[in-house]
Coordinates of C-alpha atoms in Angstrom, one line a residue:
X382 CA 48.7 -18.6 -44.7
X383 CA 51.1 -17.8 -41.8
X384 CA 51.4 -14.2 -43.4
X385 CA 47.6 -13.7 -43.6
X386 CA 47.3 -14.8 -39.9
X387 CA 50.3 -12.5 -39.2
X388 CA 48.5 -9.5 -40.7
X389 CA 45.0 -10.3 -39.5
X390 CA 46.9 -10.0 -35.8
X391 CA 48.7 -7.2 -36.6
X392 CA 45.5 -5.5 -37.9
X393 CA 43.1 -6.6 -34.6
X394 CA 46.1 -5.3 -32.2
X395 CA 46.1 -1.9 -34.4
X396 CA 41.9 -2.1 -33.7
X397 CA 42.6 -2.7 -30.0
X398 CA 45.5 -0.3 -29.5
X399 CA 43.1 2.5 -31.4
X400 CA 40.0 1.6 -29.1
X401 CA 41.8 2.0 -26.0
X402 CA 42.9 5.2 -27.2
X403 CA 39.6 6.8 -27.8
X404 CA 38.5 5.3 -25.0
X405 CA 41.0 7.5 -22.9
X406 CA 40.0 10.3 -24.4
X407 CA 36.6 10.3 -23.5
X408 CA 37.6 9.2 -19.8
X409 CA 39.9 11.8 -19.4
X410 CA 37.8 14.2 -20.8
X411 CA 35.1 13.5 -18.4
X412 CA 36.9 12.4 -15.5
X413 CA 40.6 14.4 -15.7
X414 CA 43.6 13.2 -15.5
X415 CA 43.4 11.9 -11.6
X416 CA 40.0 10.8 -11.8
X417 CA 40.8 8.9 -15.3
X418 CA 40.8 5.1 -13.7
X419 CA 42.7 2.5 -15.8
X420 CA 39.2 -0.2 -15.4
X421 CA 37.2 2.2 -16.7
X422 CA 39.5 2.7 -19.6
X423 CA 39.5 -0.9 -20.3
X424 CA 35.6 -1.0 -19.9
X425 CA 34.9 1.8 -21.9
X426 CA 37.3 -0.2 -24.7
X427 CA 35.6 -3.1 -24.0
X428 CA 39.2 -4.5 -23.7
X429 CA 41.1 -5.1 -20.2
X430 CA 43.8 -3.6 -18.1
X431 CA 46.5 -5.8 -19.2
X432 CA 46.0 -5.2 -22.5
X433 CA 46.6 -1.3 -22.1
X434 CA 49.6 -2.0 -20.0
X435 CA 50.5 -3.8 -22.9
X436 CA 50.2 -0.9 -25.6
X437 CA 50.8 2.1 -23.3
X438 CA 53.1 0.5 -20.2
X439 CA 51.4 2.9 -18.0
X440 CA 48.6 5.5 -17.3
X441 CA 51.2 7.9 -17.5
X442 CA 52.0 7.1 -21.2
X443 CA 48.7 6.5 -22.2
X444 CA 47.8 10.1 -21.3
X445 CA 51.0 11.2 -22.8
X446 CA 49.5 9.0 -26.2
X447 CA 46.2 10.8 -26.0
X448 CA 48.2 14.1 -25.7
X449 CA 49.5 13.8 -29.1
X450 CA 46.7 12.1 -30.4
X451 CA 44.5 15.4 -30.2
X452 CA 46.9 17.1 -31.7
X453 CA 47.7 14.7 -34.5
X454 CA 43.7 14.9 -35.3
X455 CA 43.4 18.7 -35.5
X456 CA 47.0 18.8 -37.1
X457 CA 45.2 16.6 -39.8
X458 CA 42.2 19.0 -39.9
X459 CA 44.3 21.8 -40.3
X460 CA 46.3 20.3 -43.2
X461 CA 43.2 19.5 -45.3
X462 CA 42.4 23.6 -45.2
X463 CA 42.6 25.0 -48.8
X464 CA 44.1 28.4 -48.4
X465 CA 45.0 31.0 -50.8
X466 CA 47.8 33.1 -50.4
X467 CA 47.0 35.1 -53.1
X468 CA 44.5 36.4 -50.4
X469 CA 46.5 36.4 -47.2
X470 CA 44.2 38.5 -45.5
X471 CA 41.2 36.1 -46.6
X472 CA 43.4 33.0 -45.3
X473 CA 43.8 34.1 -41.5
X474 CA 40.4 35.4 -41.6
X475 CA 39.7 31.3 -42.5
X476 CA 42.0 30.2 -40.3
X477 CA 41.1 31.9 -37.3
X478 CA 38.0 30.7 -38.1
X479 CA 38.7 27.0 -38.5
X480 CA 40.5 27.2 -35.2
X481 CA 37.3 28.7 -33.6
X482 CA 35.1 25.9 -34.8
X483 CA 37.7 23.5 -34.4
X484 CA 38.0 24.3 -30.6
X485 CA 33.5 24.6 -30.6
X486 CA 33.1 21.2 -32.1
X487 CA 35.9 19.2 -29.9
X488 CA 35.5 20.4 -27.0
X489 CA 37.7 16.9 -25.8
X490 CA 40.6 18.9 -27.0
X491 CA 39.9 21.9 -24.9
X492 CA 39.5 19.2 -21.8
X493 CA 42.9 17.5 -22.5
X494 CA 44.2 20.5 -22.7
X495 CA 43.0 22.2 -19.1
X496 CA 44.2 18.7 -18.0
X497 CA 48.1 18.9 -18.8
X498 CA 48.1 22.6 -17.8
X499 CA 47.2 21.6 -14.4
X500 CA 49.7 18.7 -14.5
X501 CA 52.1 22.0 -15.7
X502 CA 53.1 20.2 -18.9
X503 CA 54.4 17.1 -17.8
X504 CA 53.2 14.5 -20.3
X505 CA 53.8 16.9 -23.0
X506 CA 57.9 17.4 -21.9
X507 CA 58.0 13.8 -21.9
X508 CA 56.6 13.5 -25.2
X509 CA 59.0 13.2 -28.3
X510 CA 56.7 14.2 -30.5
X511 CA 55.5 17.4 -29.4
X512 CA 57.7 19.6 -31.0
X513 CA 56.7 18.2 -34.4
X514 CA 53.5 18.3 -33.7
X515 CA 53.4 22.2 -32.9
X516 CA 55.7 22.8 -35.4
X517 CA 53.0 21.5 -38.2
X518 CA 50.3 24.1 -36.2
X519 CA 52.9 26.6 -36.8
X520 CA 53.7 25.5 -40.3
X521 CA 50.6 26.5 -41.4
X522 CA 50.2 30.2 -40.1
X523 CA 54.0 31.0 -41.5
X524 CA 53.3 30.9 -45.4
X525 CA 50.0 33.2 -44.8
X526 CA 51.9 35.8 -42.6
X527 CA 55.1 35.5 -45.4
X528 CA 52.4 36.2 -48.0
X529 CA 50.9 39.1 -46.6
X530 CA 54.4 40.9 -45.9
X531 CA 55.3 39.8 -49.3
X532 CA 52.1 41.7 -50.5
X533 CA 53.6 44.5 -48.1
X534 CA 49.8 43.8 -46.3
X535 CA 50.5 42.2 -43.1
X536 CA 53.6 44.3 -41.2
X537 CA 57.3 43.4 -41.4
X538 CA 57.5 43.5 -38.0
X539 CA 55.4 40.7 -37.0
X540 CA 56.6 37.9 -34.5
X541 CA 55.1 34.7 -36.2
X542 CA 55.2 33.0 -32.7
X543 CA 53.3 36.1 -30.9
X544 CA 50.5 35.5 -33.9
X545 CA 50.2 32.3 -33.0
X546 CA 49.3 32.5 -29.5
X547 CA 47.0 35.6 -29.7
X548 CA 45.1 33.5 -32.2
X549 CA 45.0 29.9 -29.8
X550 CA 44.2 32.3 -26.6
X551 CA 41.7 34.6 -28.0
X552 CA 39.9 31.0 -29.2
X553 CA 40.9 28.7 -25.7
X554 CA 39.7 30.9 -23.1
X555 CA 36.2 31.5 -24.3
X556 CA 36.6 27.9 -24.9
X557 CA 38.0 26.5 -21.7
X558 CA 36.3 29.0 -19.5
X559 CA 32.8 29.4 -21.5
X560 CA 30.8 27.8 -18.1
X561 CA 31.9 29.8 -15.2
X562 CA 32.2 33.1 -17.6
X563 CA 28.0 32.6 -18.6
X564 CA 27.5 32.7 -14.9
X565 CA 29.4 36.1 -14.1
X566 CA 28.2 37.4 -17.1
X567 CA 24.7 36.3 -17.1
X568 CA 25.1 35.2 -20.4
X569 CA 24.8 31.8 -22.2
X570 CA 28.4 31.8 -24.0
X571 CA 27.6 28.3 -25.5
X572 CA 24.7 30.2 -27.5
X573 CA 25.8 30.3 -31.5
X574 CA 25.0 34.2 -31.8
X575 CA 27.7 35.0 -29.1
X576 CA 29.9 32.4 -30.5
X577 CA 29.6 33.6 -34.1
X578 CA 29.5 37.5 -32.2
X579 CA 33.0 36.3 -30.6
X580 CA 34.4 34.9 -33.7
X581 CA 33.8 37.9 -35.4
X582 CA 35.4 39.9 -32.8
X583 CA 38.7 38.1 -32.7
X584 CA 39.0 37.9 -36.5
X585 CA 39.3 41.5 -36.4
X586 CA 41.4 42.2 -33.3
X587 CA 44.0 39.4 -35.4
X588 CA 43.5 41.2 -38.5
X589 CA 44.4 44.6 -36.9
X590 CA 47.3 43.1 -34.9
X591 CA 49.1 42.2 -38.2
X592 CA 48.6 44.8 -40.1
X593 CA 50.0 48.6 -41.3
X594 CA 48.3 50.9 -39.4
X595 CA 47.7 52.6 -43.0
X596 CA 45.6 49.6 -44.0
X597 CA 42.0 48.9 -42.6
X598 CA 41.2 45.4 -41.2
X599 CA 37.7 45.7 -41.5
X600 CA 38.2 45.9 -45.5
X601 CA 38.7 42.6 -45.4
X602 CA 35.8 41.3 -43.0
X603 CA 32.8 42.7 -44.1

């Protein structure tokens, strides 16, 4: 009996820790980092402060926690994509596009994001996860890129690390900046045509940045 007790604790502290969690998200989210109060963490939990001193020692942490937490849940999203490297080309067309939606539909990850630039990457320096964590991101472009040179493709050349981050920019900024840019331009970026216009547009400037000059991107888009 002292077991079952023991693992009906374990499991409500597990429920707790987990509410707090998502609970910080959203605060963060709407709030940033500063604004982000520790009461209205525990409210939104329906928990109180000691307990997320408790799981997290400190605000600090706990922002450090929801860090890796976003990128644990699209790390997780990512994984589940069924790629074929028989078609390399076809599998970064789909994952440019699954990063596209992914940053559309969460835009909580975009938010946490902005946040820990402005802090200048603090929480993420003191994290000892973060390295694995980008390192699974990374994991999953490498096979398709290997593929495609394989397949001779993609171009020899090709900085795997450069790919990367043309394909997270080109899908943050519209992202991140999507508010102040449909005021300058006059344009509501939010609007699905320009997303799916946008979308389109950066699958081919990837496509073309990887590969031959001899072999047309747009072959493989249409």
């Amino acid at each position: 009996m002292a077991i079952k007790k023991s693992g009906i604790r374990a499991q409500q502290a597990d429920q707790t820790r987990a509410r707090i969690l998502q609970a910080a998200v959203k605060v963060f989210t709407r709030d940033g980092y500063s604004g982000g109060r520790v009461d209205s963490i525990s409210k939104a939990a329906d928990s109180n402060d000691r307990m997320l001193y408790y799981y997290f020692g400190s605000k600090e942490q706990l922002f450090t926690c929801v860090l890796e937490h976003i990128y644990e849940q699209f790390n997780q999203a990512e994984g589940k994509l069924k790629l074929d490297l028989a078609a390399p080309a076809q599998a970064l067309r789909e994952l440019v596009a699954f990063i596209w939606n992914y940053y559309v539909k969460h835009p909580e990850f975009v938010a946490i994001l902005s946040i820990e630039n402005l802090h200048q990457g603090k929480h993420a320096r003191q994290s000892s996860e973060m390295r694995r964590l980008s390192g699974e991101a990374v994991g999953v472009l490498r096979p398709i890129i290997e593929a495609g040179q394989a397949q001779g493709v993609f171009r020899q050349d090709i900085d795997l690390k450069h790919v990367y981050l043309m394909i997270a920019s080109l899908c943050y900024f519209y992202n991140s900046n999507r508010h102040t840019l449909s005021s300058f331009l006059g344009e509501d970026l939010s609007n699905e045509g320009q997303q799916q216009d946008w979308l389109a547009f950066i699958t081919d400037l990837v496509l073309r940045g990887v590969m031959p000059d001899s072999v047309s991107a747009k072959g493989f888009i249409n």
